[in-house]
Short mmCIF file of C-alpha atoms and ligand atoms in Angstrom, two decimals:
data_model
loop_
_atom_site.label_atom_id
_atom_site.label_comp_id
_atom_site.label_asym_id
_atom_site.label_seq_id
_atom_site.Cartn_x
_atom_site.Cartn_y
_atom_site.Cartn_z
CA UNK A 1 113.46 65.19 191.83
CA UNK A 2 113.49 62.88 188.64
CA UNK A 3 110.14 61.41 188.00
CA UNK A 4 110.89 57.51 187.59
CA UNK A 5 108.44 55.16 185.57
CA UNK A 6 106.76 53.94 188.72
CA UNK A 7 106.24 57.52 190.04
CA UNK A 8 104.67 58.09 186.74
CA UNK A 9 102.43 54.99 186.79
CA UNK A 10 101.55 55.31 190.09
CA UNK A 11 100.30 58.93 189.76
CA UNK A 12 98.56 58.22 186.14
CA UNK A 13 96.82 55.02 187.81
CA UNK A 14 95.92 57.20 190.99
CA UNK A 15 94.14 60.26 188.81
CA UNK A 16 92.49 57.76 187.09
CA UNK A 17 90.55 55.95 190.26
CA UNK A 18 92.86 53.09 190.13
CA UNK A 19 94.09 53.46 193.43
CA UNK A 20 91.58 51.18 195.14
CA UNK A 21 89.05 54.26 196.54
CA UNK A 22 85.42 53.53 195.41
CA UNK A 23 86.61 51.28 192.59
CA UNK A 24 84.76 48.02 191.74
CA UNK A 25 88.34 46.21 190.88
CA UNK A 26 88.93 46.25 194.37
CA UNK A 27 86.22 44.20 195.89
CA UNK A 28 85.40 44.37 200.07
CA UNK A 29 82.94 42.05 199.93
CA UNK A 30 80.87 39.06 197.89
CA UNK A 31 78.91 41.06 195.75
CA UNK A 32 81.22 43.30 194.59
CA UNK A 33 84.04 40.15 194.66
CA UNK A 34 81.58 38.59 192.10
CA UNK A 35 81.19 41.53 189.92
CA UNK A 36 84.92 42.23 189.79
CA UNK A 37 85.19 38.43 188.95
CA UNK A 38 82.71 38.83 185.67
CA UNK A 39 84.67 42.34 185.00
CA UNK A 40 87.70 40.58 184.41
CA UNK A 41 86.88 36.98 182.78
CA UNK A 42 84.82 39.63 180.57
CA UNK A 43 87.99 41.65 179.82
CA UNK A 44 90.26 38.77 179.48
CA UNK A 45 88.36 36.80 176.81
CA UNK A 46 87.16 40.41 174.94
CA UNK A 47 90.91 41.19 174.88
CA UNK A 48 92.04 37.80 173.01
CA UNK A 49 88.82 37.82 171.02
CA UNK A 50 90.25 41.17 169.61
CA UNK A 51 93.86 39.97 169.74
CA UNK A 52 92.78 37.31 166.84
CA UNK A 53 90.33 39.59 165.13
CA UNK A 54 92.77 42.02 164.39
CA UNK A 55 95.17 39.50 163.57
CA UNK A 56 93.53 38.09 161.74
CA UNK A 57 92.79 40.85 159.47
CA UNK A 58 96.49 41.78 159.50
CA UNK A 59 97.15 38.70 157.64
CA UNK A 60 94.49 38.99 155.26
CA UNK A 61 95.26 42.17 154.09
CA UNK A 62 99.08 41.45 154.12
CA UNK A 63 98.30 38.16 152.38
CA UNK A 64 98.90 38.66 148.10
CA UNK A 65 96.73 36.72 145.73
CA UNK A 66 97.62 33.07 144.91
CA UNK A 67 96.87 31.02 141.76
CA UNK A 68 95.72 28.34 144.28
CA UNK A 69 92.91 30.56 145.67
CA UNK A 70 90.67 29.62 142.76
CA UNK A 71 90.47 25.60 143.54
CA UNK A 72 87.39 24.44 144.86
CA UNK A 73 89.19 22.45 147.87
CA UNK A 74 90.54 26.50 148.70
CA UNK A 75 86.78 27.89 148.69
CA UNK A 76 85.70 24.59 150.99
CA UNK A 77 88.60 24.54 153.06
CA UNK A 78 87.80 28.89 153.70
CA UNK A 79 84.22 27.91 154.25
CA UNK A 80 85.37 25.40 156.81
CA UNK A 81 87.35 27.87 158.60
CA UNK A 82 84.46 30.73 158.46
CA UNK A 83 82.22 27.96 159.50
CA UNK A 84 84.47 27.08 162.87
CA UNK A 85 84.73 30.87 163.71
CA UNK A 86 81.38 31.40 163.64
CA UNK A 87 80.94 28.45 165.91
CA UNK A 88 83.39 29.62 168.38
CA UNK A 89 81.93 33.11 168.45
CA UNK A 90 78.15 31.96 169.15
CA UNK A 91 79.57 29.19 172.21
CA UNK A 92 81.36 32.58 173.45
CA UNK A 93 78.76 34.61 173.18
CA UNK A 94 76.59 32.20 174.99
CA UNK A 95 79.13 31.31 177.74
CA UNK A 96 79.66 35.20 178.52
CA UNK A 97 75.59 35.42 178.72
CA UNK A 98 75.22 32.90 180.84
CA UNK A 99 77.73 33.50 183.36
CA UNK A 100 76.76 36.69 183.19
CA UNK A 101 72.92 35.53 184.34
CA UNK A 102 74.46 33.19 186.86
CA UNK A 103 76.33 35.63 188.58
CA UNK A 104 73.33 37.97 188.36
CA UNK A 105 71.62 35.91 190.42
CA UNK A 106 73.75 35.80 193.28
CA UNK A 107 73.64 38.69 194.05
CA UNK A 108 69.84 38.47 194.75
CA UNK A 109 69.15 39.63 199.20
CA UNK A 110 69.78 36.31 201.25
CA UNK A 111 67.21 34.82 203.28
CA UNK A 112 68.55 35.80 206.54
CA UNK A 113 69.93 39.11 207.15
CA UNK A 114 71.57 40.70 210.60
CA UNK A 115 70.29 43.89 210.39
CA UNK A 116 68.24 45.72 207.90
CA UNK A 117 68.66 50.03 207.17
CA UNK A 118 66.10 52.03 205.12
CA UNK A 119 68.05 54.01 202.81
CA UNK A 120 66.22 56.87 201.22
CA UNK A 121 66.98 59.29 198.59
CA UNK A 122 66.49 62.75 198.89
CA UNK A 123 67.80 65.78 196.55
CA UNK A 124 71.02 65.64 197.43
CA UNK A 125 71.81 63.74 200.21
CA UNK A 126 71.33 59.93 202.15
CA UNK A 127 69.09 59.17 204.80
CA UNK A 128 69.62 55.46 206.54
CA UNK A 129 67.63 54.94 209.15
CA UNK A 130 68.04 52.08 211.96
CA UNK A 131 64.52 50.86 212.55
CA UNK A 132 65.10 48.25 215.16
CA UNK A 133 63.74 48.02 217.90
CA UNK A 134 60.80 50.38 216.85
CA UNK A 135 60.60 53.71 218.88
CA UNK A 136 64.20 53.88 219.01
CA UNK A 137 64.55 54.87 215.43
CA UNK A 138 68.49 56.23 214.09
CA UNK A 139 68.49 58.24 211.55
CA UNK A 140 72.72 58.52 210.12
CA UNK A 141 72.27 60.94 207.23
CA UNK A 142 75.20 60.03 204.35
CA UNK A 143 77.06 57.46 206.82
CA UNK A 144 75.89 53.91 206.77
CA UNK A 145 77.32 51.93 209.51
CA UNK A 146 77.12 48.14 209.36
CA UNK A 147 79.25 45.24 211.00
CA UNK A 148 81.66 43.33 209.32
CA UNK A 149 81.25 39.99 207.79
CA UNK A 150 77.35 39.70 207.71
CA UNK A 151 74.89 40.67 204.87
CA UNK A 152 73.15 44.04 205.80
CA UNK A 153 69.51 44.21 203.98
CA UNK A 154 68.76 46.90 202.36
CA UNK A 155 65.26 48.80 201.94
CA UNK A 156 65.52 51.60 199.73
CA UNK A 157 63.16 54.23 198.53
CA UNK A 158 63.16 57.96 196.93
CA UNK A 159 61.88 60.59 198.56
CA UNK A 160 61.66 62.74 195.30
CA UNK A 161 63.14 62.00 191.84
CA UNK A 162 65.18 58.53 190.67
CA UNK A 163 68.64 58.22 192.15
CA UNK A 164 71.25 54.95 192.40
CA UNK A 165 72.83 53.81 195.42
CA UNK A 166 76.76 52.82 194.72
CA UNK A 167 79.25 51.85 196.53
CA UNK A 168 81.72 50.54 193.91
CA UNK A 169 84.21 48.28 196.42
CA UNK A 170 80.62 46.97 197.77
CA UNK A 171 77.51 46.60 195.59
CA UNK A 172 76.86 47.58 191.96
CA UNK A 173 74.51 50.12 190.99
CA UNK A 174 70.82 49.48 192.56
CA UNK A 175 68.05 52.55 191.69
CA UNK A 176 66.11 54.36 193.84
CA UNK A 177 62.59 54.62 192.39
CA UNK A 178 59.75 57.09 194.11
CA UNK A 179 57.15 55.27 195.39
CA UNK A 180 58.71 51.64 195.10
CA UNK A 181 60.78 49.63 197.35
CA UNK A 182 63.82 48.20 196.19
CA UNK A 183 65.56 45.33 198.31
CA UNK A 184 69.08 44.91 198.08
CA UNK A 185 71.78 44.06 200.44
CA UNK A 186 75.22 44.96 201.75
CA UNK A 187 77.96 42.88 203.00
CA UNK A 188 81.81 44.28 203.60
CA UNK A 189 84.37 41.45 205.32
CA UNK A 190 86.74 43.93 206.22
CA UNK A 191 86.89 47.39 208.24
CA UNK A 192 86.98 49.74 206.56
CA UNK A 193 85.40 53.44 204.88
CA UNK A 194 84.18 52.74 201.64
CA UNK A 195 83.13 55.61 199.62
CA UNK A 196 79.88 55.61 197.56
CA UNK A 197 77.91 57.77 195.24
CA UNK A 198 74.83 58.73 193.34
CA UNK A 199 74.75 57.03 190.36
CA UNK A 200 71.76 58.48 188.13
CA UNK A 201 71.73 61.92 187.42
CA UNK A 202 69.45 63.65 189.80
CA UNK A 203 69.60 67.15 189.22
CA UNK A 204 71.90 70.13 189.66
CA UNK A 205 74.18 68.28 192.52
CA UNK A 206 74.04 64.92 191.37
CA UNK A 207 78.46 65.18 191.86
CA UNK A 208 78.00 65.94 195.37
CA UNK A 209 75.13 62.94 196.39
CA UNK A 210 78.08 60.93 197.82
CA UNK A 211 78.22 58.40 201.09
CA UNK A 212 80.36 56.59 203.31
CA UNK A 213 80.16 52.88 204.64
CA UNK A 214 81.94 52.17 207.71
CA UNK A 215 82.37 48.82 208.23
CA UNK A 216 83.47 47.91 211.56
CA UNK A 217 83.65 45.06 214.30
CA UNK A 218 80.09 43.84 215.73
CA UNK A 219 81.05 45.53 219.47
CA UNK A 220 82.29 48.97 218.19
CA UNK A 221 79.12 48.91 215.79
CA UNK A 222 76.65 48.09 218.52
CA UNK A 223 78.57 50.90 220.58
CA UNK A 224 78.07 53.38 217.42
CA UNK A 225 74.36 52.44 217.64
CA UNK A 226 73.22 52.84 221.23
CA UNK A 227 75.34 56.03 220.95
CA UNK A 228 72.87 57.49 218.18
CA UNK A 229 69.88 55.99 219.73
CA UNK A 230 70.13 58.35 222.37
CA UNK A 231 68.78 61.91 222.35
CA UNK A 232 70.95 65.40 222.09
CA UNK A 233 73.49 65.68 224.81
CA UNK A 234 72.93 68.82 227.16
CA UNK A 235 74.88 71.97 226.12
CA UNK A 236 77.38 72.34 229.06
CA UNK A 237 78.79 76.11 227.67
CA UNK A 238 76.94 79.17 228.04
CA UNK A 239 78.00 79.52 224.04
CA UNK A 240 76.78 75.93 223.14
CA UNK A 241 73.35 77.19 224.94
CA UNK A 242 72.85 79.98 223.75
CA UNK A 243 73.48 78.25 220.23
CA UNK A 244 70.64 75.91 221.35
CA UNK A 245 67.87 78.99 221.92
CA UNK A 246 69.15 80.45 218.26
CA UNK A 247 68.47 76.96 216.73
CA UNK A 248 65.25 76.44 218.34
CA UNK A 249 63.99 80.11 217.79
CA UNK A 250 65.23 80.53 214.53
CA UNK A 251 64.16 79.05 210.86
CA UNK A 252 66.58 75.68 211.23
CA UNK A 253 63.23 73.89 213.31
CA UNK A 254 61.23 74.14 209.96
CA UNK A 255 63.33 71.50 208.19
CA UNK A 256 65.72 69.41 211.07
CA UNK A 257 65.14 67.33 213.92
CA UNK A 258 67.43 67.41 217.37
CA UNK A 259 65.86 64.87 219.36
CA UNK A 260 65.69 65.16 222.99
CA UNK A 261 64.87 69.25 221.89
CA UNK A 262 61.73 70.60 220.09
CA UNK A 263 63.07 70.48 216.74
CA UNK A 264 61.21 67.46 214.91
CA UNK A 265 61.01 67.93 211.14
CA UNK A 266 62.05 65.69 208.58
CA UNK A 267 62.50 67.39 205.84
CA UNK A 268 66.23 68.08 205.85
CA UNK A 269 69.17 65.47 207.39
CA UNK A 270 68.59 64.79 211.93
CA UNK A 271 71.41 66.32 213.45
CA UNK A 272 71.09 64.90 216.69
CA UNK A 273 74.66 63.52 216.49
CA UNK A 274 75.93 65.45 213.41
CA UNK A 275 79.32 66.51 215.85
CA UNK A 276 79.56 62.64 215.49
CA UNK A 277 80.00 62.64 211.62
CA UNK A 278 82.86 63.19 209.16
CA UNK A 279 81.08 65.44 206.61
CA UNK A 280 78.69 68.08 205.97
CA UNK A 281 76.23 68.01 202.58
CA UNK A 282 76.80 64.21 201.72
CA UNK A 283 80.79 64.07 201.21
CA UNK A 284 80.93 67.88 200.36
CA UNK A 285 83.01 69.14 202.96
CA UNK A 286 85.08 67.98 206.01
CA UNK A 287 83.00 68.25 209.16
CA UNK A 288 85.03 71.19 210.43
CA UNK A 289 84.15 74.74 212.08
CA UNK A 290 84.91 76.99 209.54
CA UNK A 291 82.85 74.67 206.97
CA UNK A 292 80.42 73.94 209.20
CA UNK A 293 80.19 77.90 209.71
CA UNK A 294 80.46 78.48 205.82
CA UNK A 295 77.97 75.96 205.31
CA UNK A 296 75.29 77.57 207.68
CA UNK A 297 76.14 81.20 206.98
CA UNK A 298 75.41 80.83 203.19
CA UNK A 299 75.30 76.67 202.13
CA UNK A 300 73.79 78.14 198.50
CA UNK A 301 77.21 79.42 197.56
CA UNK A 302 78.86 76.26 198.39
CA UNK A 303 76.18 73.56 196.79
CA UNK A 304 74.45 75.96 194.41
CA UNK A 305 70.44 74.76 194.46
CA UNK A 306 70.12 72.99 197.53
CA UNK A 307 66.98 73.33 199.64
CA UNK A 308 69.26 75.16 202.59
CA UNK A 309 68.22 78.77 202.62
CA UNK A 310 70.64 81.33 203.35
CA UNK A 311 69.95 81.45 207.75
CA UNK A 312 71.07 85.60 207.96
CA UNK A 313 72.79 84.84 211.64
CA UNK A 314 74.20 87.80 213.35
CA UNK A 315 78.15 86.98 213.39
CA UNK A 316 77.79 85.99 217.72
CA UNK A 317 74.85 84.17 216.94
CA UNK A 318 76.36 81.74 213.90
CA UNK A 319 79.83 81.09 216.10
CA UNK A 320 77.27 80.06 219.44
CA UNK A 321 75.53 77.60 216.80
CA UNK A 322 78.44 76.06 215.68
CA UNK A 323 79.51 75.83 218.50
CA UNK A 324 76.16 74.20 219.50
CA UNK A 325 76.17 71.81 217.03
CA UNK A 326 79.75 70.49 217.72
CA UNK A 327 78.59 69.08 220.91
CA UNK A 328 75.90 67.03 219.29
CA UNK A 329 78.33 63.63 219.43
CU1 LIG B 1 70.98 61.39 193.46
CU2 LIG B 1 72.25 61.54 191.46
#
């Protein structure tokens, strides 16, 4: 098949993240509407700027000597010109500042907020947790839900070394600091899954520290909530149960919680509704059997250096946890 000029633009602009996935040129909301705003007034005026410059220069070095280039009205009339040029560049300069400042500013949490989600960083993954009403605490490892069209504050911590939160069709780059809370906030006015990522080198997975927003209505939100405030559903399947006693017997307690079960440690992601979620090891893989299999059997050779030893599961006894774990909706 011939490869036409818009084939070939549209794959070049694709490869290159211009297709509108976790790119800040295509804002979902205020804050990142504003940024993309100050991107492009930014580009514009840089462009001409240089457009002139290099003119400029063109013409002087294409330009030959003239006898006239001695008189003194020449030297004023070039120190008149030089004078204007450096005006123009200092009122740009300043302009671009300011706006920049301005906008800044706006993006600053509002005073009233719908809902507010911890986020905290961990090596390598997201944990947002839905604090309200106390004792009915969500935790949504790597998927933050939040309804459409309202600001969504923001209170976000590390649990080990620096790490940004980024979620480029959202909210510019906000750091996670150990030991300091950092407010920010979250708005998206349409549905939609927007893709974010760690944005500070964090160690040896740092590429695979990614998220997911949804953004959906207020009702199927609310539903999504009450869903994941309650505990583990019953296994049902002799399989699914006997993938229950292998969880709770084995090593995976030490580091997860299933609530409704006895498994309550927070070290590694709650997986009380992880049948409920799209992927496994923030964004790394599709939350599928064999993956989910792969990823239990031996997660080390699939995200080299994460803190999920290798479980050693008899062949029966990984297939009845997987199988387990799927029914956690
Ligand atoms: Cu977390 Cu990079």
């Amino acid at each position: 098949m011939p490869l036409t000029w818009a084939g070939l633009l549209a794959a070049v602009t694709t490869a290159a993240g211009c297709d509108g996935t976790q790119s800040p040129l295509n804002p979902a909301g205020p804050q990142a509407r504003d940024i993309a705003t100050l991107t492009w007034w930014f580009f514009v005026i840089s462009f001409v700027v240089y457009a002139v410059t290099m003119s400029a220069l063109v013409w002087a070095m294409a330009r030959r000597r003239r006898p006239s280039d001695d008189d003194p009205e020449t030297s004023r009339r070039l120190a008149r010109v030089i004078g204007s040029a450096l005006a123009v560049t200092v009122v740009t300069l300043v302009g671009l500042s300011t706006y920049s400042v301005v906008n800044g500013r706006r993006l600053t949490p509002p005073a009233h907020a719908a809902l507010t989600v911890d986020v905290v960083g961990h090596q390598w993954w997201w944990d947002f947790q839905y604090r309200d009403p106390p004792g009915a605490w969500v935790h949504a490892p790597n998927e933050l839900h939040v309804p459409v069209g309202v600001p969504v504050r923001l209170r976000a911590v590390s649990a080990d070394v620096i790490h940004s939160f980024w979620v480029p069709n959202l909210i510019g780059k906000r750091d996670l600091v150990p030991g300091i809370i950092t407010h920010t906030w979250i708005q998206a006015d349409r549905p939609g899954v927007y893709r974010g990522q760690c944005a500070e080198f964090c160690g040896d997975q740092h590429a695979h520290m990614a998220l997911y927003v949804i953004a959906e209505p207020r009702d199927r939100f609310t539903d999504w909530l009450s869903r994941q405030r309650a505990s583990a559903a019953e296994p049902v399947t002799a399989t699914a149960r006997h993938g229950r006693d292998v969880f709770l017997s084995g090593p995976c307690v030490v580091c997860h919680t299933i609530r409704g079960t006895g498994a309550g440690s927070r070290v590694g992601p709650d997986l009380t509704h992880v049948g409920s979620r799209a992927t496994l090891a923030a964004g790394t893989l599709p939350n599928v059997t064999g993956h989910l299999a792969g990823w239990i059997a031996d997660s080390q050779s699939i995200k080299p250096g994460n803190h999920m030893p290798p479980t050693r599961l008899s062949p029966g006894d990984l297939h009845a946890v997987v199988a387990y774990l799927e029914t956690l909706q």
